[in-house]
Short mmCIF file of C-alpha atoms in Angstrom, two decimals:
data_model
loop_
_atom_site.label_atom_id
_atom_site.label_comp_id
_atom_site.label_asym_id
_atom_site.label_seq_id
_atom_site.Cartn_x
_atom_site.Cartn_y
_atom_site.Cartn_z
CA UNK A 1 45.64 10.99 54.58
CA UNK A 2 43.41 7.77 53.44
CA UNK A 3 41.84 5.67 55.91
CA UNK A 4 42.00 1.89 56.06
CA UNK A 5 38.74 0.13 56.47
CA UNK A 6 38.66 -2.91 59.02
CA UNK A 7 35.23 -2.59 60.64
CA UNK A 8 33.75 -5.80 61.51
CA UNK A 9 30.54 -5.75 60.27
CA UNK A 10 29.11 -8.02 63.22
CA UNK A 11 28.08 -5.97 65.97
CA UNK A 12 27.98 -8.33 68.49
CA UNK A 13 26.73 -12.42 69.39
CA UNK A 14 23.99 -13.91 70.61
CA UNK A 15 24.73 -17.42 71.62
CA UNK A 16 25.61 -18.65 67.96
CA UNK A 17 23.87 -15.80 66.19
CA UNK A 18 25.77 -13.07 64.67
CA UNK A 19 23.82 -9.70 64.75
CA UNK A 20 25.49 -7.90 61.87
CA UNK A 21 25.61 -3.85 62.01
CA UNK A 22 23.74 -3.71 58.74
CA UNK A 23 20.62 -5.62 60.50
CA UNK A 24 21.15 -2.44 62.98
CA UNK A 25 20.98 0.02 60.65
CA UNK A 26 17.53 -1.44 59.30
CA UNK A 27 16.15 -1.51 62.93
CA UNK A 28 17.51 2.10 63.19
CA UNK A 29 15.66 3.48 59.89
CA UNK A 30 12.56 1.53 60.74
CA UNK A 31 12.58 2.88 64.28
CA UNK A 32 12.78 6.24 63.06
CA UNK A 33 10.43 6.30 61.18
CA UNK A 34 8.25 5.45 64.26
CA UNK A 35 9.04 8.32 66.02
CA UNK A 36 9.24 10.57 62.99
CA UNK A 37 5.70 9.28 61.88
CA UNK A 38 3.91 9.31 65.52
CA UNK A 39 5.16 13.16 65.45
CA UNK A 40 3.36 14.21 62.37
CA UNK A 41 0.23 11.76 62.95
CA UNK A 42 -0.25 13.76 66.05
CA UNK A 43 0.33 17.30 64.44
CA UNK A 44 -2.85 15.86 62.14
CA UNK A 45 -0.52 15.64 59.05
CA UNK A 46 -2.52 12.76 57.45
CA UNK A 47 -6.39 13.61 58.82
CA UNK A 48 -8.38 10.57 59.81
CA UNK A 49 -5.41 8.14 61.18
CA UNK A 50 -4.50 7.64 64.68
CA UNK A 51 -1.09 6.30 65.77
CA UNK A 52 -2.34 2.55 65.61
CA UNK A 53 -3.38 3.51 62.21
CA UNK A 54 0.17 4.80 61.17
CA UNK A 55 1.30 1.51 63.05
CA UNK A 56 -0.19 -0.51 60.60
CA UNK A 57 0.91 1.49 57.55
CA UNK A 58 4.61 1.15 58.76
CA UNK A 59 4.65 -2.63 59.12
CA UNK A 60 3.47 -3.20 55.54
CA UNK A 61 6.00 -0.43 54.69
CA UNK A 62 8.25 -2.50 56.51
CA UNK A 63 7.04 -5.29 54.55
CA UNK A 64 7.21 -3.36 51.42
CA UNK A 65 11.12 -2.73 51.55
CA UNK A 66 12.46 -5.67 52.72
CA UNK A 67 10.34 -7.74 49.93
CA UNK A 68 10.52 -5.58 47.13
CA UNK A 69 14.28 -4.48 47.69
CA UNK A 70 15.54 -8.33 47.88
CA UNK A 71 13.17 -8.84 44.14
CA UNK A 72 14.43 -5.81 42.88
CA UNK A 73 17.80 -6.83 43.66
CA UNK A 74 17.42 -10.42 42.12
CA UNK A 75 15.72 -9.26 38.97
CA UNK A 76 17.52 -5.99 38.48
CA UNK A 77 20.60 -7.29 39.54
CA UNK A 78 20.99 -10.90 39.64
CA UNK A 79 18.87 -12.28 37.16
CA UNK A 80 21.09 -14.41 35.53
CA UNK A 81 21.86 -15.93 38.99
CA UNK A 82 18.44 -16.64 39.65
CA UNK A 83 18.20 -18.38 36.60
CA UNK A 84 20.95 -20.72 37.28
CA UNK A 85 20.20 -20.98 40.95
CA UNK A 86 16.49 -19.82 42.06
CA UNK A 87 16.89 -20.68 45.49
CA UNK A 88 19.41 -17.65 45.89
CA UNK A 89 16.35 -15.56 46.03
CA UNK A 90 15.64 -16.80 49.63
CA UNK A 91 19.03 -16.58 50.66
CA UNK A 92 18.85 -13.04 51.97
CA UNK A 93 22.26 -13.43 54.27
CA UNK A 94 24.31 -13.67 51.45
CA UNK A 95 23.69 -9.84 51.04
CA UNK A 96 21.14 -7.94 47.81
CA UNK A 97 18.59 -5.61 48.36
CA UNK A 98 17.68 -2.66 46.09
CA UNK A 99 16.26 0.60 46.61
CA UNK A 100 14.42 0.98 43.57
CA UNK A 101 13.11 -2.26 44.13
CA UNK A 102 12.01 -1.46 47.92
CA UNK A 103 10.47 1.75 46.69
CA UNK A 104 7.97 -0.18 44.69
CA UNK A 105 7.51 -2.62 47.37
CA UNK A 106 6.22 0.76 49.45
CA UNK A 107 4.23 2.15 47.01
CA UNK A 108 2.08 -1.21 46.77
CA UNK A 109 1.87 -1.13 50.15
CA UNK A 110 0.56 2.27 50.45
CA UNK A 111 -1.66 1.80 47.37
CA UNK A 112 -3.33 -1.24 49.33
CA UNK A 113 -3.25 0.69 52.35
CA UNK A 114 -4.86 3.64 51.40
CA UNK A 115 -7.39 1.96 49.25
CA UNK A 116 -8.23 -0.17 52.58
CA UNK A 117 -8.74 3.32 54.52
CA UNK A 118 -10.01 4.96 51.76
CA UNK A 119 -7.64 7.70 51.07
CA UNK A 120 -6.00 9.24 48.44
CA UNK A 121 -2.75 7.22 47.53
CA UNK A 122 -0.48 10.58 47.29
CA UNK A 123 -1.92 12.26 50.47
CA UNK A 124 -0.61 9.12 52.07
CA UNK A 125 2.65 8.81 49.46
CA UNK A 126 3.52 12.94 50.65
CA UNK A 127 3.35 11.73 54.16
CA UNK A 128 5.36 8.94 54.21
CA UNK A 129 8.12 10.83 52.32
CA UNK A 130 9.71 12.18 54.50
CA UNK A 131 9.91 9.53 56.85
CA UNK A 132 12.26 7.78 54.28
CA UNK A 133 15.64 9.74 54.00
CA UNK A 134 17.18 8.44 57.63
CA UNK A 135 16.73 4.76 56.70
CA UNK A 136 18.49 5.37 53.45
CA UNK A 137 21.19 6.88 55.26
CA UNK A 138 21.09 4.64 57.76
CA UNK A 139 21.31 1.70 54.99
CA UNK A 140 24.33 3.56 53.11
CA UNK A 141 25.97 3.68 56.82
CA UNK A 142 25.61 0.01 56.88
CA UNK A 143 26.82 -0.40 53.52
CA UNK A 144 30.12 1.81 54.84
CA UNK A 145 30.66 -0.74 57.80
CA UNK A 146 30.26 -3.85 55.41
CA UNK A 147 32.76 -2.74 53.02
CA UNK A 148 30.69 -3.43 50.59
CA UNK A 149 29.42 -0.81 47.11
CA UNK A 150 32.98 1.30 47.03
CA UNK A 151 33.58 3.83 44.44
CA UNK A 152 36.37 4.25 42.15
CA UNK A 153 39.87 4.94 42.65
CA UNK A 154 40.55 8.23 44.10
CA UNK A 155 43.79 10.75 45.40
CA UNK A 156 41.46 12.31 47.15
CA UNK A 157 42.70 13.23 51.02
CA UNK A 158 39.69 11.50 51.85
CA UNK A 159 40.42 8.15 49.98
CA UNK A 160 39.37 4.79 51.89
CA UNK A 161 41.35 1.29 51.39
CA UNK A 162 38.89 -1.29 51.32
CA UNK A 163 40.56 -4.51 52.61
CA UNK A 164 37.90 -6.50 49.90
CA UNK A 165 38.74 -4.25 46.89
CA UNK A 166 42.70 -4.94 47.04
CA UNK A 167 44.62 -7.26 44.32
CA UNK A 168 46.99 -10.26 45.70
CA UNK A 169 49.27 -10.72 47.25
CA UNK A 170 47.11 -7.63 49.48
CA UNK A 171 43.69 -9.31 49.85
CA UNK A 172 45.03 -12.29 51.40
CA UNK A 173 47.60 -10.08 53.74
CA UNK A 174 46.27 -10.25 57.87
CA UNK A 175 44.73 -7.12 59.22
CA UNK A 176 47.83 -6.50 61.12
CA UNK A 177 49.85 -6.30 58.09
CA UNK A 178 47.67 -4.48 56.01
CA UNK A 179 47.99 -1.49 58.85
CA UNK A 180 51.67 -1.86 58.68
CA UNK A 181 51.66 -1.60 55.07
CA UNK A 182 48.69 1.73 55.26
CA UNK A 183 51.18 3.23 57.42
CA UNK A 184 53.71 3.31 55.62
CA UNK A 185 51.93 4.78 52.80
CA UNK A 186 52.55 1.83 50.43
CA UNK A 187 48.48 1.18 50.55
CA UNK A 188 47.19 4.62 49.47
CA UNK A 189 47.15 4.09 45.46
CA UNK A 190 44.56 1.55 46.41
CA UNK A 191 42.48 3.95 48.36
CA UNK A 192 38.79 4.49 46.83
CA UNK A 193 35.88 7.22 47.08
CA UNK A 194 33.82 6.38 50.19
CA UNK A 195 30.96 6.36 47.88
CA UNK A 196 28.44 5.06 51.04
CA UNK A 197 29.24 8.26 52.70
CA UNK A 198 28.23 10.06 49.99
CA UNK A 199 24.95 8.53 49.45
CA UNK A 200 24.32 8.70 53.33
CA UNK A 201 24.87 12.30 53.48
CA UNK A 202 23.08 13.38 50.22
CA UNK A 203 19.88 10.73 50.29
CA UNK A 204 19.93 10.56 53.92
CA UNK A 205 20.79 13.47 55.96
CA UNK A 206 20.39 16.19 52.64
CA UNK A 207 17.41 14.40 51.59
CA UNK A 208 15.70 14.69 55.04
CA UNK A 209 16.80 18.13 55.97
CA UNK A 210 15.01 19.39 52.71
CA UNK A 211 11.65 17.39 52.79
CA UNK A 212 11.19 17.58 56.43
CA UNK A 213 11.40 21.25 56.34
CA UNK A 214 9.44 21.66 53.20
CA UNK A 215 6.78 19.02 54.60
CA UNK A 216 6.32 21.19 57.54
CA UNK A 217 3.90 23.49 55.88
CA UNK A 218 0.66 22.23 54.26
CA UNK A 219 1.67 21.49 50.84
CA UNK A 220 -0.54 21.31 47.24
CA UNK A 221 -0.74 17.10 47.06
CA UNK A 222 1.96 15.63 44.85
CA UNK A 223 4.52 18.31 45.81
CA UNK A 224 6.41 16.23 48.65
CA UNK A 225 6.29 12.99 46.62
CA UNK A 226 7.67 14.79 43.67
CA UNK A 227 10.54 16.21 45.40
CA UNK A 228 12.04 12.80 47.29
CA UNK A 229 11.69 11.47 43.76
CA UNK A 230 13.61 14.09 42.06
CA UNK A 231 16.11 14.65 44.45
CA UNK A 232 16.97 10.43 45.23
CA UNK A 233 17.02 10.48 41.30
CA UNK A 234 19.68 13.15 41.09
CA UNK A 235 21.57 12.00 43.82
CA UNK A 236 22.03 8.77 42.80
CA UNK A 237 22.62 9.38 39.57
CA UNK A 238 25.55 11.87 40.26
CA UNK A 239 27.18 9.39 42.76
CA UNK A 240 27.29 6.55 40.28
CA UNK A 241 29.95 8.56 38.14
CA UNK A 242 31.82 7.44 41.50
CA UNK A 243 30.94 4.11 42.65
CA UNK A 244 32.19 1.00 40.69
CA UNK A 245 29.17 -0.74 39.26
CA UNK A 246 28.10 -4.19 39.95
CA UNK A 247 30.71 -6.53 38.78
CA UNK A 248 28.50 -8.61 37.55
CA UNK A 249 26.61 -5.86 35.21
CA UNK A 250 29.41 -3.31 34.29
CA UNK A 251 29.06 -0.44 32.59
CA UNK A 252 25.64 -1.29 30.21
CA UNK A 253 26.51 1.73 28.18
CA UNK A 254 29.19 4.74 26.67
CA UNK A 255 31.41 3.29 29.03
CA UNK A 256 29.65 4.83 31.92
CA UNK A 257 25.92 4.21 32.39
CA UNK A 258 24.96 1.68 35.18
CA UNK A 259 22.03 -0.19 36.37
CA UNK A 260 21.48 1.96 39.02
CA UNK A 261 21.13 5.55 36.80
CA UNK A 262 18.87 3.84 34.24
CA UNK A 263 16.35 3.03 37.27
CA UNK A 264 16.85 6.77 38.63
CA UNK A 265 16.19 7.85 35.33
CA UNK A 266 12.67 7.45 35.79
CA UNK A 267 12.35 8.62 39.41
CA UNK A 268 13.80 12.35 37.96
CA UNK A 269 11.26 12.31 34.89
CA UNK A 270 8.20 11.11 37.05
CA UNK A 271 9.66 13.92 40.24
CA UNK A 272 9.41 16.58 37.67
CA UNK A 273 5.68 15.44 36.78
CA UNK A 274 4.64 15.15 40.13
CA UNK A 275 6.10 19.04 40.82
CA UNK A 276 4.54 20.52 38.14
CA UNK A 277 0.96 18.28 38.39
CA UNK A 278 1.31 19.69 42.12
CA UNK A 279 0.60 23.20 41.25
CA UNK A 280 -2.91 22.60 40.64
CA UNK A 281 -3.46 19.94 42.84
CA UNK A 282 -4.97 20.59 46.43
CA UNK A 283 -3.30 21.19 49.89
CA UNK A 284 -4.26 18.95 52.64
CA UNK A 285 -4.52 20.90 55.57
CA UNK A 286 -3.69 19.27 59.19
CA UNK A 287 -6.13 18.25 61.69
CA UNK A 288 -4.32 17.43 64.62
CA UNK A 289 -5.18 14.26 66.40
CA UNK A 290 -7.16 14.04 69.77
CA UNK A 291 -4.55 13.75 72.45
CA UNK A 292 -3.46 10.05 73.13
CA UNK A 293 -4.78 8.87 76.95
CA UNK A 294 -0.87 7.29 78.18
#
């Protein structure tokens, strides 16, 4: 049986401000991270930083995504937009951000980071990975409430009918009608692959099951770096035989290749390189931190 999606995607108001679940989600994947990171600072995961140490290295993390995702988006994504109107690059509410593009806005963070506390880049890179996956999930969860980045038409059980994807007279049909209509069953050749859902469980939940278990033995340097890599770039890739590409992209090639597997391309190809560069790299063994004074 399909599901109709009507989630508002505003959690709840302040006053006149609208505090949209997908703000949440951020605030959730940052916050985790917190915890996540003051848990293996403390088990001496990355020697020579203390917790206000790590506190620093997540706000220009922080910094990292929210900056590089919204350029990655605009350049990757919405170039020719930006061209025609470059102001939409500070209009954030309007919705854009891009992993690949918030990926590089973390590893210049780190890079400055680490150069500033004069550490390798990857011992740094291998501990932040794992911190990663529940924000991603968190993100595609956010995506899911929005209604926004749907997959293709499915008859799948499973199928979702996403008020924004229908054709008229449908899209401009009230929420009450639209359930009368689901109901009935007249809605379900319109369902799509919840294609969010996918990405939430594979590169967050899968994604952080498998490199916070593998992270929790001393590992050669490169190794935990390489595997996020390799594993986001085959997860994403696989899901985006699935998910409608941007409209205003398309397919850029054989009818099937989107943006979003040519810039995972990369991430599988440099994973692999990382892996094998790891196996004669050195292991960075823990030194746990001096017990913080509450």
């Amino acid at each position: 049986m399909t599901v109709l999606h009507q989630i508002d995607p505003i959690a709840f108001h302040i006053g006149p401000l609208s505090v949209h679940w997908y703000g949440i989600m951020y605030l959730l994947g940052f916050a985790t991270a917190w915890w996540l990171g003051r848990r293996r600072i403390r088990a001496g995961r990355l020697p020579g930083v203390d917790e206000q140490g790590f506190g620093d290295l997540l706000f220009y993390g922080m910094l990292g995504v929210v900056l590089g995702g919204r350029l990655g988006y605009v350049f990757f994504y919405a170039f020719e937009a930006l061209l025609e109107d470059p102001l939409m690059l500070f209009r954030v509410w309007e919705g854009g951000m891009s992993f690949h593009g918030g990926l590089i806005g973390v590893l210049v963070a780190g890079l400055w980071w680490s150069r500033r506390h004069r550490l390798h880049f990857f011992d740094v890179m291998d501990f932040v990975a794992p911190l990663v996956p529940p924000g991603l999930g968190f993100g595609r969860l956010g995506n899911y409430i929005g209604g926004e980045l749907w997959g293709k038409p499915t008859d799948a059980g499973w199928g979702v009918v996403f008020p924004g994807s229908l054709p008229q007279p449908f899209a401009s049909m009230s929420a009450e009608r639209l359930r009368e209509l689901h109901a009935s069953g007249s809605l379900d050749v319109f369902a799509r692959h919840p294609s969010q859902l996918y990405q939430a469980a594979l590169e967050g939940l899968a994604m952080f099951v498998v490199l916070w278990w593998f992270s929790s033995r001393p590992r050669p340097r490169y190794a935990v770096s390489g595997l996020f890599a390799l594993m986001y770039g085959c997860f994403r890739f696989l899901v985006e035989f699935v998910r409608v590409p941007d409209a205003q992209l398309g397919y850029l090639a054989f009818g099937w290749l989107t943006m979003g597997q040519v810039l995972s391309t990369p991430l599988i190809l440099v994973g692999l390189y990382w892996l094998w560069r790891s196996r004669r790299a050195p292991v960075l063994e823990p030194r746990p931190a001096a017990p913080v004074q509450e």
